[in-house]
mmCIF file of C-alpha atoms in Angstrom:
data_model
loop_
_atom_site.group_PDB
_atom_site.id
_atom_site.type_symbol
_atom_site.label_atom_id
_atom_site.label_comp_id
_atom_site.label_asym_id
_atom_site.label_seq_id
_atom_site.Cartn_x
_atom_site.Cartn_y
_atom_site.Cartn_z
ATOM 1 C CA MET A 1 0.000 0.000 0.000
ATOM 2 C CA PRO A 2 1.495 3.399 -0.959
ATOM 3 C CA HIS A 3 2.485 5.797 1.766
ATOM 4 C CA LYS A 4 0.008 8.559 2.549
ATOM 5 C CA LEU A 5 1.112 12.138 1.909
ATOM 6 C CA ALA A 6 -0.783 15.144 3.208
ATOM 7 C CA VAL A 7 -0.090 18.576 1.711
ATOM 8 C CA ALA A 8 -0.999 21.066 4.456
ATOM 9 C CA ILE A 9 -1.276 24.775 3.658
ATOM 10 C CA LEU A 10 -1.446 27.151 6.608
ATOM 11 C CA ASN A 11 -3.702 30.124 5.937
ATOM 12 C CA TRP A 12 -4.353 33.411 7.663
ATOM 13 C CA ASN A 13 -6.310 35.964 5.636
ATOM 14 C CA GLY A 14 -4.713 34.579 2.495
ATOM 15 C CA LYS A 15 -7.666 34.208 0.150
ATOM 16 C CA ASN A 16 -5.778 35.902 -2.696
ATOM 17 C CA TRP A 17 -2.859 33.506 -2.383
ATOM 18 C CA LEU A 18 -5.166 30.488 -2.267
ATOM 19 C CA GLU A 19 -7.028 31.683 -5.332
ATOM 20 C CA LYS A 20 -3.779 32.149 -7.234
ATOM 21 C CA PHE A 21 -1.758 29.093 -6.213
ATOM 22 C CA LEU A 22 -4.074 26.367 -4.932
ATOM 23 C CA PRO A 23 -5.031 25.286 -8.507
ATOM 24 C CA SER A 24 -1.407 24.271 -9.238
ATOM 25 C CA VAL A 25 -1.245 22.325 -5.964
ATOM 26 C CA ILE A 26 -4.413 20.411 -6.836
ATOM 27 C CA GLN A 27 -3.293 19.804 -10.409
ATOM 28 C CA PHE A 28 0.122 18.388 -9.547
ATOM 29 C CA SER A 29 -0.584 16.666 -6.199
ATOM 30 C CA GLN A 30 -2.770 13.739 -7.166
ATOM 31 C CA LYS A 31 -0.787 11.415 -4.908
ATOM 32 C CA ALA A 32 -1.633 13.531 -1.879
ATOM 33 C CA ASP A 33 -4.559 14.643 0.214
ATOM 34 C CA ILE A 34 -4.759 18.433 0.401
ATOM 35 C CA TYR A 35 -5.625 20.356 3.558
ATOM 36 C CA VAL A 36 -5.901 24.018 4.423
ATOM 37 C CA ILE A 37 -5.272 24.786 8.091
ATOM 38 C CA ASP A 38 -6.879 28.119 8.856
ATOM 39 C CA ASN A 39 -5.542 30.271 11.711
ATOM 40 C CA LEU A 40 -8.928 31.904 12.381
ATOM 41 C CA SER A 41 -8.876 34.187 9.341
ATOM 42 C CA THR A 42 -11.046 37.292 9.341
ATOM 43 C CA ASP A 43 -11.394 37.436 5.557
ATOM 44 C CA ASP A 44 -13.665 35.119 3.555
ATOM 45 C CA SER A 45 -10.998 32.447 2.952
ATOM 46 C CA ILE A 46 -13.099 29.615 4.343
ATOM 47 C CA GLU A 47 -16.220 30.413 2.380
ATOM 48 C CA PHE A 48 -14.126 30.850 -0.761
ATOM 49 C CA LEU A 49 -12.557 27.417 -0.286
ATOM 50 C CA LYS A 50 -15.904 25.741 0.313
ATOM 51 C CA GLN A 51 -17.378 27.225 -2.844
ATOM 52 C CA ASN A 52 -14.420 26.770 -5.188
ATOM 53 C CA PHE A 53 -12.310 23.865 -3.903
ATOM 54 C CA PRO A 54 -14.652 21.227 -2.451
ATOM 55 C CA THR A 55 -11.958 18.502 -2.604
ATOM 56 C CA VAL A 56 -9.758 20.403 -0.139
ATOM 57 C CA THR A 57 -10.235 19.521 3.523
ATOM 58 C CA ILE A 58 -10.470 22.555 5.809
ATOM 59 C CA ILE A 59 -9.173 22.491 9.378
ATOM 60 C CA THR A 60 -9.993 25.549 11.484
ATOM 61 C CA ASN A 61 -7.860 26.538 14.471
ATOM 62 C CA ASP A 62 -9.577 28.391 17.304
ATOM 63 C CA LYS A 63 -7.128 31.329 17.136
ATOM 64 C CA ASN A 64 -4.087 32.571 15.227
ATOM 65 C CA TYR A 65 -1.288 30.408 16.607
ATOM 66 C CA GLY A 66 1.300 31.693 14.130
ATOM 67 C CA PHE A 67 3.236 29.432 11.791
ATOM 68 C CA ALA A 68 4.712 27.126 14.437
ATOM 69 C CA GLY A 69 1.687 26.692 16.676
ATOM 70 C CA GLY A 70 -0.724 26.801 13.754
ATOM 71 C CA TYR A 71 0.828 23.751 12.170
ATOM 72 C CA ASN A 72 1.175 21.975 15.513
ATOM 73 C CA GLU A 73 -2.551 22.359 16.136
ATOM 74 C CA GLY A 74 -3.722 21.604 12.616
ATOM 75 C CA LEU A 75 -1.532 18.574 11.980
ATOM 76 C CA LYS A 76 -2.976 16.850 15.038
ATOM 77 C CA LYS A 77 -6.086 16.314 12.919
ATOM 78 C CA ILE A 78 -4.305 14.885 9.871
ATOM 79 C CA ASP A 79 -3.504 11.186 9.551
ATOM 80 C CA ALA A 80 -0.640 10.649 7.100
ATOM 81 C CA ASP A 81 2.786 9.045 6.889
ATOM 82 C CA TYR A 82 4.333 12.181 5.422
ATOM 83 C CA TYR A 83 3.472 15.843 5.760
ATOM 84 C CA CYS A 84 4.278 18.533 3.229
ATOM 85 C CA LEU A 85 3.982 21.930 4.891
ATOM 86 C CA LEU A 86 3.450 24.340 2.023
ATOM 87 C CA ASN A 87 3.180 28.120 2.100
ATOM 88 C CA SER A 88 0.075 29.517 0.452
ATOM 89 C CA ASP A 89 2.208 31.722 -1.841
ATOM 90 C CA VAL A 90 3.959 28.803 -3.549
ATOM 91 C CA GLU A 91 3.454 27.571 -7.100
ATOM 92 C CA VAL A 92 4.307 23.889 -7.445
ATOM 93 C CA THR A 93 5.336 22.146 -10.654
ATOM 94 C CA GLU A 94 4.712 18.833 -12.348
ATOM 95 C CA ASN A 95 6.467 15.910 -10.645
ATOM 96 C CA TRP A 96 7.363 17.928 -7.561
ATOM 97 C CA ILE A 97 6.340 15.110 -5.193
ATOM 98 C CA ASP A 98 7.871 11.909 -6.623
ATOM 99 C CA PRO A 99 11.583 12.787 -6.094
ATOM 100 C CA VAL A 100 10.872 13.596 -2.455
ATOM 101 C CA LEU A 101 9.001 10.351 -1.787
ATOM 102 C CA GLU A 102 11.801 8.394 -3.453
ATOM 103 C CA LEU A 103 14.322 9.873 -1.028
ATOM 104 C CA PHE A 104 12.146 8.950 1.941
ATOM 105 C CA GLU A 105 11.518 5.426 0.732
ATOM 106 C CA ASN A 106 15.148 4.706 -0.198
ATOM 107 C CA ASN A 107 16.708 5.901 3.069
ATOM 108 C CA SER A 108 15.015 5.536 6.444
ATOM 109 C CA GLU A 109 17.519 7.984 8.032
ATOM 110 C CA ILE A 110 16.153 10.842 5.909
ATOM 111 C CA VAL A 111 13.368 12.500 7.879
ATOM 112 C CA ALA A 112 12.890 15.872 6.146
ATOM 113 C CA VAL A 113 13.330 17.028 2.543
ATOM 114 C CA GLN A 114 13.263 20.346 0.714
ATOM 115 C CA PRO A 115 12.919 20.893 -3.069
ATOM 116 C CA LYS A 116 14.652 23.607 -5.059
ATOM 117 C CA ILE A 117 12.973 26.928 -4.250
ATOM 118 C CA LEU A 118 13.091 29.629 -6.921
ATOM 119 C CA ALA A 119 11.629 33.132 -6.932
ATOM 120 C CA TYR A 120 8.143 33.357 -8.403
ATOM 121 C CA ASP A 121 8.720 36.904 -9.681
ATOM 122 C CA ASN A 122 12.089 36.083 -11.256
ATOM 123 C CA LYS A 123 12.214 32.377 -11.957
ATOM 124 C CA LYS A 124 15.851 32.369 -12.992
ATOM 125 C CA PHE A 125 16.938 33.185 -9.438
ATOM 126 C CA PHE A 126 16.796 31.377 -6.123
ATOM 127 C CA GLU A 127 14.323 32.565 -3.520
ATOM 128 C CA PHE A 128 15.257 33.859 -0.081
ATOM 129 C CA ALA A 129 13.404 31.197 1.940
ATOM 130 C CA GLY A 130 15.347 28.019 1.276
ATOM 131 C CA ALA A 131 16.933 28.381 -2.182
ATOM 132 C CA GLY A 132 19.128 25.312 -2.798
ATOM 133 C CA GLY A 133 18.989 23.978 0.758
ATOM 134 C CA GLY A 134 19.617 25.439 4.202
ATOM 135 C CA LEU A 135 22.984 25.515 5.993
ATOM 136 C CA ILE A 136 24.332 27.263 9.088
ATOM 137 C CA ASP A 137 27.671 28.853 9.933
ATOM 138 C CA ASN A 138 29.773 28.549 13.067
ATOM 139 C CA LEU A 139 28.166 31.657 14.579
ATOM 140 C CA GLY A 140 24.668 30.220 14.177
ATOM 141 C CA TYR A 141 23.658 32.337 11.164
ATOM 142 C CA PRO A 142 21.413 30.437 8.748
ATOM 143 C CA TYR A 143 22.080 30.740 5.033
ATOM 144 C CA CYS A 144 21.331 28.740 1.890
ATOM 145 C CA ARG A 145 23.043 27.357 -1.131
ATOM 146 C CA GLY A 146 22.161 30.025 -3.658
ATOM 147 C CA ARG A 147 21.460 32.703 -1.018
ATOM 148 C CA VAL A 148 23.723 34.325 1.568
ATOM 149 C CA PHE A 149 21.903 36.932 3.668
ATOM 150 C CA ASP A 150 20.097 39.028 0.991
ATOM 151 C CA ASP A 151 22.382 38.067 -1.886
ATOM 152 C CA LEU A 152 20.418 35.796 -4.262
ATOM 153 C CA LYS A 153 22.197 33.762 -6.946
ATOM 154 C CA GLU A 154 20.995 32.826 -10.416
ATOM 155 C CA ASP A 155 19.945 29.224 -10.910
ATOM 156 C CA LYS A 156 22.385 27.791 -13.453
ATOM 157 C CA GLY A 157 21.842 24.160 -12.540
ATOM 158 C CA GLN A 158 24.576 24.259 -9.897
ATOM 159 C CA TYR A 159 22.177 22.832 -7.301
ATOM 160 C CA ASN A 160 20.411 20.173 -9.346
ATOM 161 C CA ASP A 161 21.894 17.581 -7.001
ATOM 162 C CA GLU A 162 20.476 15.572 -4.108
ATOM 163 C CA THR A 163 22.468 16.119 -0.947
ATOM 164 C CA GLU A 164 22.354 16.329 2.822
ATOM 165 C CA ILE A 165 21.699 19.815 4.210
ATOM 166 C CA PHE A 166 21.303 21.286 7.670
ATOM 167 C CA TRP A 167 17.771 22.625 7.442
ATOM 168 C CA ALA A 168 14.819 22.447 5.080
ATOM 169 C CA SER A 169 12.757 25.550 4.444
ATOM 170 C CA GLY A 170 9.326 25.856 6.047
ATOM 171 C CA CYS A 171 8.131 27.332 2.762
ATOM 172 C CA CYS A 172 7.989 23.768 1.349
ATOM 173 C CA PHE A 173 8.848 21.321 4.097
ATOM 174 C CA PHE A 174 8.399 17.564 3.718
ATOM 175 C CA ILE A 175 8.739 15.513 6.907
ATOM 176 C CA ARG A 176 7.866 12.072 8.201
ATOM 177 C CA SER A 177 4.919 12.513 10.548
ATOM 178 C CA LYS A 178 6.419 10.050 13.035
ATOM 179 C CA ASP A 179 9.548 12.137 13.428
ATOM 180 C CA PHE A 180 7.603 15.401 13.571
ATOM 181 C CA TRP A 181 5.641 14.157 16.562
ATOM 182 C CA GLU A 182 8.582 12.425 18.239
ATOM 183 C CA GLN A 183 10.072 15.934 18.483
ATOM 184 C CA LYS A 184 6.671 17.296 19.598
ATOM 185 C CA GLY A 185 6.478 19.385 16.452
ATOM 186 C CA PHE A 186 7.652 22.960 16.174
ATOM 187 C CA ASP A 187 8.528 25.073 19.189
ATOM 188 C CA ALA A 188 5.261 27.032 19.392
ATOM 189 C CA ARG A 189 6.963 29.789 21.405
ATOM 190 C CA PHE A 190 8.744 30.859 18.210
ATOM 191 C CA PHE A 191 5.393 31.833 16.623
ATOM 192 C CA ALA A 192 7.097 32.286 13.227
ATOM 193 C CA HIS A 193 10.614 32.294 11.717
ATOM 194 C CA GLN A 194 13.377 29.723 12.230
ATOM 195 C CA GLU A 195 11.090 27.153 13.844
ATOM 196 C CA GLU A 196 11.905 24.765 10.975
ATOM 197 C CA ILE A 197 15.654 25.269 11.511
ATOM 198 C CA ASP A 198 15.235 24.484 15.192
ATOM 199 C CA LEU A 199 13.249 21.334 14.374
ATOM 200 C CA CYS A 200 15.826 20.170 11.827
ATOM 201 C CA TRP A 201 18.623 20.801 14.333
ATOM 202 C CA ARG A 202 16.820 18.722 16.947
ATOM 203 C CA LEU A 203 16.391 15.917 14.426
ATOM 204 C CA ILE A 204 20.083 16.043 13.485
ATOM 205 C CA ASN A 205 20.967 15.858 17.178
ATOM 206 C CA THR A 206 19.186 12.486 17.251
ATOM 207 C CA GLY A 207 21.204 11.160 14.299
ATOM 208 C CA LYS A 208 18.628 11.804 11.549
ATOM 209 C CA LYS A 209 19.305 13.396 8.141
ATOM 210 C CA ILE A 210 17.813 16.389 6.320
ATOM 211 C CA PHE A 211 18.003 16.335 2.518
ATOM 212 C CA TYR A 212 17.584 18.543 -0.513
ATOM 213 C CA THR A 213 16.536 17.438 -3.968
ATOM 214 C CA GLY A 214 17.096 19.537 -7.080
ATOM 215 C CA LYS A 215 14.848 17.157 -9.012
ATOM 216 C CA SER A 216 11.811 18.934 -7.568
ATOM 217 C CA THR A 217 11.140 22.649 -8.064
ATOM 218 C CA VAL A 218 8.671 25.130 -6.583
ATOM 219 C CA TYR A 219 8.323 28.904 -6.965
ATOM 220 C CA HIS A 220 7.829 31.103 -3.898
ATOM 221 C CA VAL A 221 6.599 34.689 -3.763
ATOM 222 C CA GLY A 222 7.904 35.380 -0.246
ATOM 223 C CA GLY A 223 6.908 38.066 2.261
ATOM 224 C CA GLY A 224 3.248 37.069 2.143
ATOM 225 C CA THR A 225 2.777 37.638 5.882
ATOM 226 C CA LEU A 226 5.767 39.740 6.960
ATOM 227 C CA ASN A 227 7.918 41.445 4.340
ATOM 228 C CA LYS A 228 11.699 41.433 4.586
ATOM 229 C CA GLN A 229 11.748 45.010 5.936
ATOM 230 C CA SER A 230 9.381 44.262 8.820
ATOM 231 C CA ALA A 231 10.649 45.188 12.288
ATOM 232 C CA GLN A 232 8.560 42.349 13.688
ATOM 233 C CA LYS A 233 10.432 39.940 11.429
ATOM 234 C CA THR A 234 13.726 41.330 12.750
ATOM 235 C CA TYR A 235 12.492 40.744 16.292
ATOM 236 C CA LEU A 236 11.354 37.165 15.661
ATOM 237 C CA ASN A 237 14.466 36.161 13.740
ATOM 238 C CA ILE A 238 16.887 37.404 16.392
ATOM 239 C CA ARG A 239 14.934 36.141 19.412
ATOM 240 C CA ASN A 240 14.278 32.737 17.880
ATOM 241 C CA ASN A 241 17.820 32.303 16.624
ATOM 242 C CA LEU A 242 19.242 32.912 20.105
ATOM 243 C CA SER A 243 16.759 30.514 21.713
ATOM 244 C CA MET A 244 17.492 27.914 19.040
ATOM 245 C CA MET A 245 21.232 28.073 19.727
ATOM 246 C CA LEU A 246 20.720 27.842 23.485
ATOM 247 C CA LYS A 247 18.540 24.792 22.970
ATOM 248 C CA ASN A 248 20.750 22.926 20.515
ATOM 249 C CA LEU A 249 24.411 23.883 20.989
ATOM 250 C CA PRO A 250 26.783 21.785 23.146
ATOM 251 C CA PHE A 251 27.888 23.576 26.306
ATOM 252 C CA PRO A 252 31.576 24.145 25.425
ATOM 253 C CA LYS A 253 30.506 26.361 22.525
ATOM 254 C CA LEU A 254 27.335 27.671 24.063
ATOM 255 C CA ILE A 255 28.638 30.211 26.565
ATOM 256 C CA TRP A 256 31.081 32.149 24.377
ATOM 257 C CA LEU A 257 28.939 31.977 21.265
ATOM 258 C CA ILE A 258 25.766 33.340 22.867
ATOM 259 C CA PHE A 259 27.747 36.203 24.414
ATOM 260 C CA PHE A 260 29.473 36.955 21.100
ATOM 261 C CA ARG A 261 26.169 36.888 19.238
ATOM 262 C CA LEU A 262 24.564 39.291 21.713
ATOM 263 C CA CYS A 263 27.420 41.715 20.998
ATOM 264 C CA LEU A 264 27.063 41.280 17.233
ATOM 265 C CA ASP A 265 23.325 41.847 17.543
ATOM 266 C CA GLY A 266 24.007 45.171 19.236
ATOM 267 C CA ILE A 267 26.167 46.240 16.289
ATOM 268 C CA ALA A 268 23.529 44.964 13.869
ATOM 269 C CA GLY A 269 20.845 46.896 15.737
ATOM 270 C CA ILE A 270 22.712 50.175 15.233
ATOM 271 C CA TYR A 271 23.159 49.325 11.543
ATOM 272 C CA PHE A 272 19.445 48.451 11.193
ATOM 273 C CA GLY A 273 18.538 51.685 12.936
ATOM 274 C CA PHE A 274 20.477 53.803 10.439
ATOM 275 C CA LYS A 275 19.343 51.774 7.425
ATOM 276 C CA HIS A 276 15.697 50.998 8.246
ATOM 277 C CA GLY A 277 14.805 53.322 11.129
ATOM 278 C CA PHE A 278 14.447 53.217 14.905
ATOM 279 C CA PRO A 279 11.783 50.430 14.972
ATOM 280 C CA HIS A 280 14.429 47.956 13.770
ATOM 281 C CA LEU A 281 16.910 49.043 16.427
ATOM 282 C CA TRP A 282 14.187 48.676 19.030
ATOM 283 C CA ALA A 283 13.297 45.260 17.563
ATOM 284 C CA VAL A 284 16.809 44.030 18.405
ATOM 285 C CA VAL A 285 16.460 45.273 21.993
ATOM 286 C CA ARG A 286 13.048 43.610 22.305
ATOM 287 C CA ALA A 287 14.446 40.394 20.825
ATOM 288 C CA HIS A 288 17.118 40.178 23.517
ATOM 289 C CA PHE A 289 14.596 40.692 26.309
ATOM 290 C CA GLY A 290 12.340 38.147 24.609
ATOM 291 C CA PHE A 291 15.239 35.677 24.590
ATOM 292 C CA TYR A 292 15.873 36.296 28.305
ATOM 293 C CA ALA A 293 12.176 35.759 29.051
ATOM 294 C CA GLN A 294 12.297 32.398 27.289
ATOM 295 C CA LEU A 295 15.470 31.234 29.061
ATOM 296 C CA PRO A 296 13.894 28.913 31.674
ATOM 297 C CA GLY A 297 11.690 27.176 29.126
ATOM 298 C CA THR A 298 14.487 26.923 26.569
ATOM 299 C CA ILE A 299 16.862 25.298 29.054
ATOM 300 C CA LYS A 300 14.201 22.712 29.899
ATOM 301 C CA LEU A 301 13.893 21.843 26.216
ATOM 302 C CA ARG A 302 17.578 21.036 25.744
ATOM 303 C CA GLN A 303 18.131 17.458 24.615
ATOM 304 C CA THR A 304 20.607 15.027 26.159
ATOM 305 C CA HIS A 305 22.900 15.250 23.123
ATOM 306 C CA GLN A 306 23.902 18.238 21.010
ATOM 307 C CA LYS A 307 25.763 18.049 17.701
ATOM 308 C CA ALA A 308 29.210 19.592 18.114
ATOM 309 C CA ASN A 309 30.311 20.245 14.515
ATOM 310 C CA PHE A 310 27.135 21.693 13.089
ATOM 311 C CA TYR A 311 28.399 24.325 10.686
ATOM 312 C CA GLN A 312 29.201 24.274 6.977
ATOM 313 C CA SER A 313 30.894 27.688 6.804
ATOM 314 C CA LYS A 314 33.091 29.683 9.183
ATOM 315 C CA TRP A 315 32.704 33.383 10.003
ATOM 316 C CA LEU A 316 30.207 33.871 7.193
ATOM 317 C CA ILE A 317 29.054 37.317 8.324
ATOM 318 C CA PHE A 318 32.580 38.740 8.291
ATOM 319 C CA ARG A 319 33.520 37.212 4.945
ATOM 320 C CA HIS A 320 30.293 38.516 3.428
ATOM 321 C CA PHE A 321 30.245 42.093 4.704
ATOM 322 C CA LEU A 322 33.949 42.921 5.154
#
């Protein structure tokens, strides 16, 4: 009997995205059941779905739990062997599912997979959220093959491979349901941003593998909920990144690296303030206090084993900006 795949799209006031991109998901996902998990939208998303996409199963959360909590709540009601967590602003392509399922079925150590993610508005270039597979440097900064910070590379076939990566993008995130729940899903405290990196890191700490396949391609708009210049996005990224490192780093590296990152954040905050305005500087300050507020809970969530050599690049921020 074939494995069951559920494509789960989290929605919050995203009727326009659903109208634009859900047809491609339905057309090219015949091996999957399709769900929309709604985070208590205030637009007419639900009524629109009922009238226009009767084959899609709707799951309604009782409030807006954000990306992390929204999926945690909605996926509890979905019975499948594999989940594909798909952003509502993603256009999928023909045969986007088969290469992923083949990786899962050929290697039981692979627990999460990401396809190639290109920009919807400029399909020759990689997209910010995932690109050719997620990596992390020795200071804990996430980056991607095909994207370092805001520098996006052109897709010239250089990442048409299938290879192990450090993290798979939440924009199009395939995962075995068993492993998702063994880790108790995403850290709901994160609300949004970097929760998928944290989950992948936890999985790697247990000896599992995260993979990328260039045989599958999707196109992502990006910034559908928070654009790249959002101060709230700055806040969430910095707070969540610090909590993620505290949760997953081994202790010998933990103390000096957290302190060093707090100092770098201060410098970054001044830079953000000059470039984007005071709200971004204040977002960095708020992020640090948010990290301190989460400290007791984060320490409790530390696993018994942390991966020591987690990085694929050293001193990325200095090599990139200096």
